[in-house]
C-alpha positions as CSV (number, residue, x, y, z in Angstrom):
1,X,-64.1,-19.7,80.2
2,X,-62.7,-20.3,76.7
3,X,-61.2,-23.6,75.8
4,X,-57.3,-24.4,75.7
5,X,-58.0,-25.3,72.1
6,X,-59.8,-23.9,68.9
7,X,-62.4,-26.2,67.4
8,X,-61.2,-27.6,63.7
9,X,-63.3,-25.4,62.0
10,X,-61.3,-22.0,63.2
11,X,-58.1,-23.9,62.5
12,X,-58.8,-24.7,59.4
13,X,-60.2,-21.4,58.6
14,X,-56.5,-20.1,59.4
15,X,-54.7,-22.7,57.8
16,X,-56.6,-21.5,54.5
17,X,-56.2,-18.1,55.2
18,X,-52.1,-18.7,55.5
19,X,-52.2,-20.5,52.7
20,X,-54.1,-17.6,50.7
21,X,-51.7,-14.9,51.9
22,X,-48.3,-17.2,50.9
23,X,-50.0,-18.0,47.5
24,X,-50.6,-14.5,47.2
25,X,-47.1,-13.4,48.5
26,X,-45.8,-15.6,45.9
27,X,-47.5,-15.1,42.9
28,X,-46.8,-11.2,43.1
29,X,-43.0,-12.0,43.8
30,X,-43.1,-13.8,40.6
31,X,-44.8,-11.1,38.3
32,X,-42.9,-8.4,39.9
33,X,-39.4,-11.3,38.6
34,X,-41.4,-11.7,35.1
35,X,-41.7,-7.7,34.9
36,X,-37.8,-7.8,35.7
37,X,-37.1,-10.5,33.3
38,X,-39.1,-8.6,30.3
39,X,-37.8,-5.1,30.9
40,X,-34.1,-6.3,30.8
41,X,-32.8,-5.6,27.7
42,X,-31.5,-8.7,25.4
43,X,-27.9,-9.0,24.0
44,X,-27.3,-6.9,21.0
45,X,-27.5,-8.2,17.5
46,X,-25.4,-5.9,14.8
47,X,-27.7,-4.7,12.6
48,X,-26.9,-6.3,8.8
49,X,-26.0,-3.7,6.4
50,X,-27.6,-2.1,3.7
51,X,-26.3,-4.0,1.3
52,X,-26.6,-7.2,2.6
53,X,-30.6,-6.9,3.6
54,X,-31.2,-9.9,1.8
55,X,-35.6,-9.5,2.0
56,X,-35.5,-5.7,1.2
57,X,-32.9,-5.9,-2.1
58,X,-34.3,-9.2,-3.6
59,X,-38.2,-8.6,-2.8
60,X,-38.3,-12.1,-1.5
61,X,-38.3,-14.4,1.8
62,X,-35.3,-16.0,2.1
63,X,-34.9,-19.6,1.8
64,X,-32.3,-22.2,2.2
65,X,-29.9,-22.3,-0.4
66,X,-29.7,-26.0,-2.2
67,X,-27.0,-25.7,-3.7
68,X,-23.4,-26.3,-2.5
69,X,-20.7,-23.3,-1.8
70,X,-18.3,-23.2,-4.5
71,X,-15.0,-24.3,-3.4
72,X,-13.8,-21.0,-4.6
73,X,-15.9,-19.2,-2.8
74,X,-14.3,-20.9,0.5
75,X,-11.4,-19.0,0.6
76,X,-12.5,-16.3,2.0
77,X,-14.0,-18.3,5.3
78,X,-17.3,-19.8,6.0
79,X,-20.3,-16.3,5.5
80,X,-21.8,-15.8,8.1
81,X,-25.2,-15.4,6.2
82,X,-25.9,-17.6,3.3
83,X,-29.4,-16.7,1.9
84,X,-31.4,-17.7,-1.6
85,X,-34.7,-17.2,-3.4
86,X,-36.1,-17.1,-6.8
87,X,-35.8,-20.4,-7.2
88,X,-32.2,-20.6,-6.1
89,X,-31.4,-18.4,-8.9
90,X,-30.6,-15.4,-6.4
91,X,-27.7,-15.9,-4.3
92,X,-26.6,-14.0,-1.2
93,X,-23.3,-14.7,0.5
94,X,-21.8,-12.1,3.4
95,X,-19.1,-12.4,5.3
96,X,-19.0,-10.1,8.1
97,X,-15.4,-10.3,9.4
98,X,-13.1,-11.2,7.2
99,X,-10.3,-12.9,9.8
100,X,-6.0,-11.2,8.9
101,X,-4.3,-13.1,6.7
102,X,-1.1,-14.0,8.7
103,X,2.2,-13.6,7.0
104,X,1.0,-11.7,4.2
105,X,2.8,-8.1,3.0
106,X,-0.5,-7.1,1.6
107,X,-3.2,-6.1,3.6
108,X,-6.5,-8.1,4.6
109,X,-8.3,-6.3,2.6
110,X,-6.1,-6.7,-0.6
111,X,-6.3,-10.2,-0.1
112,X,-10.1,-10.2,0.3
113,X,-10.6,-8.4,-2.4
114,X,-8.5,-10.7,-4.6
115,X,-10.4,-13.5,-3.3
116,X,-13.5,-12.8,-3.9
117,X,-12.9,-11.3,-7.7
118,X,-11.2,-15.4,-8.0
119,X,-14.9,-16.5,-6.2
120,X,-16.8,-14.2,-9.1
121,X,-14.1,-15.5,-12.1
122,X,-13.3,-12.1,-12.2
123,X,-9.4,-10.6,-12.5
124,X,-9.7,-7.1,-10.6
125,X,-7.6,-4.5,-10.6
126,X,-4.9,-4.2,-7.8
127,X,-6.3,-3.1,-4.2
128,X,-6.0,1.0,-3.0
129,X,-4.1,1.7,0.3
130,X,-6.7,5.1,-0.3
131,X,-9.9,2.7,-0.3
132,X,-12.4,2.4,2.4
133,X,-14.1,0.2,0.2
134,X,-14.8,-1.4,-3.5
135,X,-17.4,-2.9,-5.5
136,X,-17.1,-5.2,-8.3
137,X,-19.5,-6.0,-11.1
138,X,-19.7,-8.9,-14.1
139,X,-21.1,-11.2,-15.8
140,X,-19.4,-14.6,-16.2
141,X,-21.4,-17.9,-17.6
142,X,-24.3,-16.5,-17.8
143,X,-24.3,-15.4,-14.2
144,X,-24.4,-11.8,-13.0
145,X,-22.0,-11.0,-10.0
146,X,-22.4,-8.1,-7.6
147,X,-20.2,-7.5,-4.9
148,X,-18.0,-5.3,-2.7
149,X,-15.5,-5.1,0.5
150,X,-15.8,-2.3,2.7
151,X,-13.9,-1.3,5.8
152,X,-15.9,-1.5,9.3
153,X,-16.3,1.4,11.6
154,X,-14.4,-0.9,14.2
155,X,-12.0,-1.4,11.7
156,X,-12.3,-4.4,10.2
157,X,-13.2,-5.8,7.3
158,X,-16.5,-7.4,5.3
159,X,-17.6,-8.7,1.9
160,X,-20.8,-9.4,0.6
161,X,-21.5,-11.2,-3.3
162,X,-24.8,-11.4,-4.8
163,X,-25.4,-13.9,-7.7
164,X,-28.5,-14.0,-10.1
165,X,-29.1,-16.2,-12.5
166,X,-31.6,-14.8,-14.7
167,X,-34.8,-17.1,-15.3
168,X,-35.9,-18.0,-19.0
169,X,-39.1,-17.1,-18.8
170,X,-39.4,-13.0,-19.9
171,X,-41.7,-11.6,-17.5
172,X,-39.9,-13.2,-14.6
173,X,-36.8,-12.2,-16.3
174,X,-37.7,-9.0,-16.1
175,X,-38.9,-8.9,-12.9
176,X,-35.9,-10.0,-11.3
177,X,-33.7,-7.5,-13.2
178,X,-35.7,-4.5,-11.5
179,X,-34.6,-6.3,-8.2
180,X,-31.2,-6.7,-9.2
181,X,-30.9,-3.0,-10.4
182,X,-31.3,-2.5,-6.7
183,X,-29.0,-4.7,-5.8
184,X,-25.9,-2.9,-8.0
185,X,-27.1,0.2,-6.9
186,X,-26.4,-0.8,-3.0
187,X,-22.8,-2.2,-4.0
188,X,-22.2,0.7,-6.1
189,X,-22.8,3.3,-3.5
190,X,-19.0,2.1,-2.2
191,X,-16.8,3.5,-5.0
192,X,-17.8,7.1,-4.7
193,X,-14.7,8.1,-2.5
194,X,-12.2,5.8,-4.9
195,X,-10.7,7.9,-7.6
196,X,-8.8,5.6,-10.1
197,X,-5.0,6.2,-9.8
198,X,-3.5,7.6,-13.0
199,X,-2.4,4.9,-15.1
200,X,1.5,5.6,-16.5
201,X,2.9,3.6,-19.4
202,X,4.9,1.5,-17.0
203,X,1.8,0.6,-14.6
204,X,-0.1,-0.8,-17.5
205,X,2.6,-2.9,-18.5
206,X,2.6,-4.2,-14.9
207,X,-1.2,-4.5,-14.6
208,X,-0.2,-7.2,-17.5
209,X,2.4,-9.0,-16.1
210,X,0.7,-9.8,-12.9
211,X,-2.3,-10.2,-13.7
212,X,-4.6,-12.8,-11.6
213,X,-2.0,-12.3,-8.8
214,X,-2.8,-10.8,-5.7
215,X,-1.4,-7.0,-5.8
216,X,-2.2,-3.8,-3.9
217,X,-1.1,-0.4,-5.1
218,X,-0.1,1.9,-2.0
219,X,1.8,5.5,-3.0
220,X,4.3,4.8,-5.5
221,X,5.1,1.1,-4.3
222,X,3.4,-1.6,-5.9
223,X,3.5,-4.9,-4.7
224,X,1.8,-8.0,-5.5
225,X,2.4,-12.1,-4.1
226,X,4.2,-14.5,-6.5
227,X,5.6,-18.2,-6.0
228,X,4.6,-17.7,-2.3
229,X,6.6,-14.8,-2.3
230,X,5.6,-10.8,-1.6
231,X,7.5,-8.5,-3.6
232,X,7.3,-5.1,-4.0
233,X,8.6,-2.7,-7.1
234,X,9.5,1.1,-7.1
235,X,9.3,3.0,-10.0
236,X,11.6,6.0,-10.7
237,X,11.3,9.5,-12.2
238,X,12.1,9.2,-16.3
239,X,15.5,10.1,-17.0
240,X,19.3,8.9,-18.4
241,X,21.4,6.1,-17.9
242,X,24.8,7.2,-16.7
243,X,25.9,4.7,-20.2
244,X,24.3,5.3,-23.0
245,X,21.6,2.6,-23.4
246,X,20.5,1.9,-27.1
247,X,16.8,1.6,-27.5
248,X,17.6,-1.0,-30.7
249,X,18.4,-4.3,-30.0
250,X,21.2,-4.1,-32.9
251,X,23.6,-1.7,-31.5
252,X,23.5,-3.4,-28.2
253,X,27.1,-4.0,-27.6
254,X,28.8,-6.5,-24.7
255,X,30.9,-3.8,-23.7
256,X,28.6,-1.2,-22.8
257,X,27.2,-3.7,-20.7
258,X,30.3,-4.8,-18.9
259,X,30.6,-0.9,-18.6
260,X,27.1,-0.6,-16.8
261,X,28.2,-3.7,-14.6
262,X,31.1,-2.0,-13.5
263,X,29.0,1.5,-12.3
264,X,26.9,-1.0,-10.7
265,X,29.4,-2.5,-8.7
266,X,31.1,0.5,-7.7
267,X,27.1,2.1,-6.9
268,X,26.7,-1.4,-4.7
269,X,29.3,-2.6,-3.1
270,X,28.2,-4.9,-1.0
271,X,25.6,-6.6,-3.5
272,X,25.9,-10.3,-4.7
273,X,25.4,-10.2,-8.5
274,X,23.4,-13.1,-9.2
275,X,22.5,-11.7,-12.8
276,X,24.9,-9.1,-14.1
277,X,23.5,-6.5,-16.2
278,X,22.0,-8.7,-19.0
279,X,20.2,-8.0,-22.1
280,X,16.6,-9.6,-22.1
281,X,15.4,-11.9,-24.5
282,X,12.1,-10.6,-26.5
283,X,9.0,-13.1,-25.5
284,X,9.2,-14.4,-29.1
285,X,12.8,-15.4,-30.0
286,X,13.5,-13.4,-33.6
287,X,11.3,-10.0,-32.4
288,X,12.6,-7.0,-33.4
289,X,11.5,-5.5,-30.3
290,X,13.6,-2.7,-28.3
291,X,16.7,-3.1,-26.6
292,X,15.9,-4.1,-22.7
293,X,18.0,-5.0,-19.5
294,X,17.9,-6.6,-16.2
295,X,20.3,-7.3,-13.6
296,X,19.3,-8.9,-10.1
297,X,21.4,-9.1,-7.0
298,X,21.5,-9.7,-3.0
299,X,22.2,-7.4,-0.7
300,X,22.0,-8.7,2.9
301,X,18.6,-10.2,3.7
302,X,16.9,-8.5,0.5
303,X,17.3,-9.8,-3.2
304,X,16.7,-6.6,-6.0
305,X,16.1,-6.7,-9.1
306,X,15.6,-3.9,-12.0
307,X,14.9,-3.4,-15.4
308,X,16.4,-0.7,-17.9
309,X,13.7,0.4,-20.8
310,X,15.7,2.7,-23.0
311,X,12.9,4.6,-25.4
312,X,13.0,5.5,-28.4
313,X,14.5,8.9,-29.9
314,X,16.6,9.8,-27.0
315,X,13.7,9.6,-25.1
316,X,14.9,9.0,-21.9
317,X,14.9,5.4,-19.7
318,X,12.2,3.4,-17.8
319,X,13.5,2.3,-14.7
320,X,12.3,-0.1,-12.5
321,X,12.9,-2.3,-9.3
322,X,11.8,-5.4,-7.3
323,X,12.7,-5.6,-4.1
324,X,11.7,-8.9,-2.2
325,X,12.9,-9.5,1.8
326,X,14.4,-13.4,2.3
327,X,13.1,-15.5,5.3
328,X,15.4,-15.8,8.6
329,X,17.5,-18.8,7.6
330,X,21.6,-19.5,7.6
331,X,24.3,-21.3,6.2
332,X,23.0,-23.3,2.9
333,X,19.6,-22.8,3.3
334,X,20.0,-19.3,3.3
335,X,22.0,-19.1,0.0
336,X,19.7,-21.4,-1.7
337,X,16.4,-19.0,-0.8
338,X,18.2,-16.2,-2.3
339,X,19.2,-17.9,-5.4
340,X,15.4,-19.1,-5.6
341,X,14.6,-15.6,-5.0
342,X,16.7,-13.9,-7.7
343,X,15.4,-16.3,-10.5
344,X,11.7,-15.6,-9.3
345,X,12.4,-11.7,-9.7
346,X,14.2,-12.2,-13.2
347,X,11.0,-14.2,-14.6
348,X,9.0,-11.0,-13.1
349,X,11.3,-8.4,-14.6
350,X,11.4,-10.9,-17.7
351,X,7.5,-10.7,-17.7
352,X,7.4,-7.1,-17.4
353,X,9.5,-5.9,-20.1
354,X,7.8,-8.9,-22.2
355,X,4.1,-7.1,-21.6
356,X,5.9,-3.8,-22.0
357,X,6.7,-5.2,-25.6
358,X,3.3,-6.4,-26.3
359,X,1.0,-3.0,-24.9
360,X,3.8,-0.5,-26.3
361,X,5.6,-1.9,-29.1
């Protein structure tokens, strides 16, 4: 007859066999949650592009950069990758999403762009609304600047800027320029879409007069940021004054003017003339420079502006006009923005026709 109980031997035997089989049980649920673990796939990381593969352009392991950001160089946000070598004599700075600009009339890009040519000491010319992209290349102090902003596939926009200092020492010298070769060729590979609009007489004379200003050429409207203020200027076709306009400044008379204010009233009648038609003062009081005029003047929530560029021989007149929309205000504050605004666009139109005098006459 058995007994009502095991001995402690078989019980223990049991107990260790349990054991065994939960261990076992439990060490398989945890490979089979380790195997899970591994094969699920990680977030994504972008991939860095081409041009800002810091190891494969520079030849070097990148290392922390000693040196302060330039304060200029912080306009354009923090980069998200800062990267040296060489002795800190290579520089790397990308930023990957260049955040909108808010209350601008130029695009992010413009203003990007315009920023970083001020990072590089560099005065660019004016941004494309037919660009995808743009490099920029040039020395300044002794320092070699290499950069670009290029449009996203998402969109958005990115900059990248390389700086090299070159070493004293030839052999490194050399050295490092094969690297940097590489390094223009990747920013370079951005400008093979951009053909260079055609440069008129009138557009060079405005490259001048606004230079080191923020400015984006779109169609035939250029515009371009002043005093905190975005204005924009239309050119038109070459042709005649309704008055004959004198290209000397010596048979400039008061009353074809008064004349040309009077078609100008009749053309706007609803305008506030806060500079009738007015003969410009050459840059250099005593030039015998060509006969030039302005007139400026509200209409509604928009202050114009244009110039009158009689040429020479008959040649026709070079017209052209600022436009510039006023902020939402009322009562005082509103007439005092527009006269604000109407002296602003007379020192532009001034400046104009004073760079037109200096390139073309």
């Amino acid at each position: 007859m058995s007994e009502p109980f095991p001995d402690l031997s078989s019980r223990t035997t049991a107990v260790s066999d349990t054991r065994r089989l939960v261990s076992l049980l439990a060490g398989s649920t945890l490979l089979a949650a380790g195997s899970l673990v591994q094969a699920a796939p990680g977030p994504a990381k972008s991939a860095l592009p081409a041009v800002a593969d810091f190891q494969k352009l520079s030849g070097s392991r990148a290392a922390r950069c000693s040196v302060a950001l330039e304060p200029a160089l912080r306009s354009l946000g923090t980069p998200a990758l800062r990267q040296c070598a060489w002795s800190g004599r290579v520089e790397m700075l990308y930023w990957q999403d260049i955040a909108d600009i808010p209350h601008s009339c130029l695009p992010t890009a413009a203003i990007a762009w315009h920023r970083l040519g001020a990072g590089a000491h560099a005065v660019l010319r004016p941004w494309s609304g037919s660009w995808s992209g743009q490099s920029l290349q040039l020395q300044y102090n002794g320092v070699e600047h290499a950069g670009m902003v290029w449009r996203q596939p998402d969109g958005g926009w990115s900059a990248v800027l390389w700086r090299w200092r070159p070493s004293e020492r030839l052999a490194t010298r050399n050295w490092q320029r094969g690297h940097w070769k590489d390094v223009a060729a990747a920013v370079r590979a951005v400008d093979a879409a951009n053909p260079a609009p055609p440069r008129t007489p009138l557009m060079m004379a405005w490259l001048d007069a606004t230079n080191g200003k923020p400015r984006a050429i779109d169609g035939d409207a250029w515009r371009w940021v002043s005093a905190d203020a975005c204005l924009s200027l239309q050119t038109a076709s070459l042709g005649q004054a309704q008055l004959h306009l004198p290209h000397s400044r010596d048979d400039a008379r008061l009353e074809q003017r008064s004349a040309m204010q009077v078609q100008l009233a009749r053309r706007f009648p609803q305008a506030q003339w806060l500079r009738p038609f007015t003969l410009v003062e050459p840059a250099i009081s005593g030039d015998r420079t060509g006969a030039k005029f302005l007139a400026v003047w509200q209409e509604g929530a928009a202050v114009r502006g244009q110039l009158w560029i009689p040429l020479r021989d008959q040649g026709g007149i070079v017209r052209a006009r600022i436009s510039s929309a006023l902020p939402a205000a009322g009562g005082t504050r509103a007439a005092e923005s527009g006269k604000a605004r109407a002296a602003l666009i007379e020192r532009e139109l001034g400046a104009l026709a004073h760079a037109w005098e200096a390139r073309h006459e």
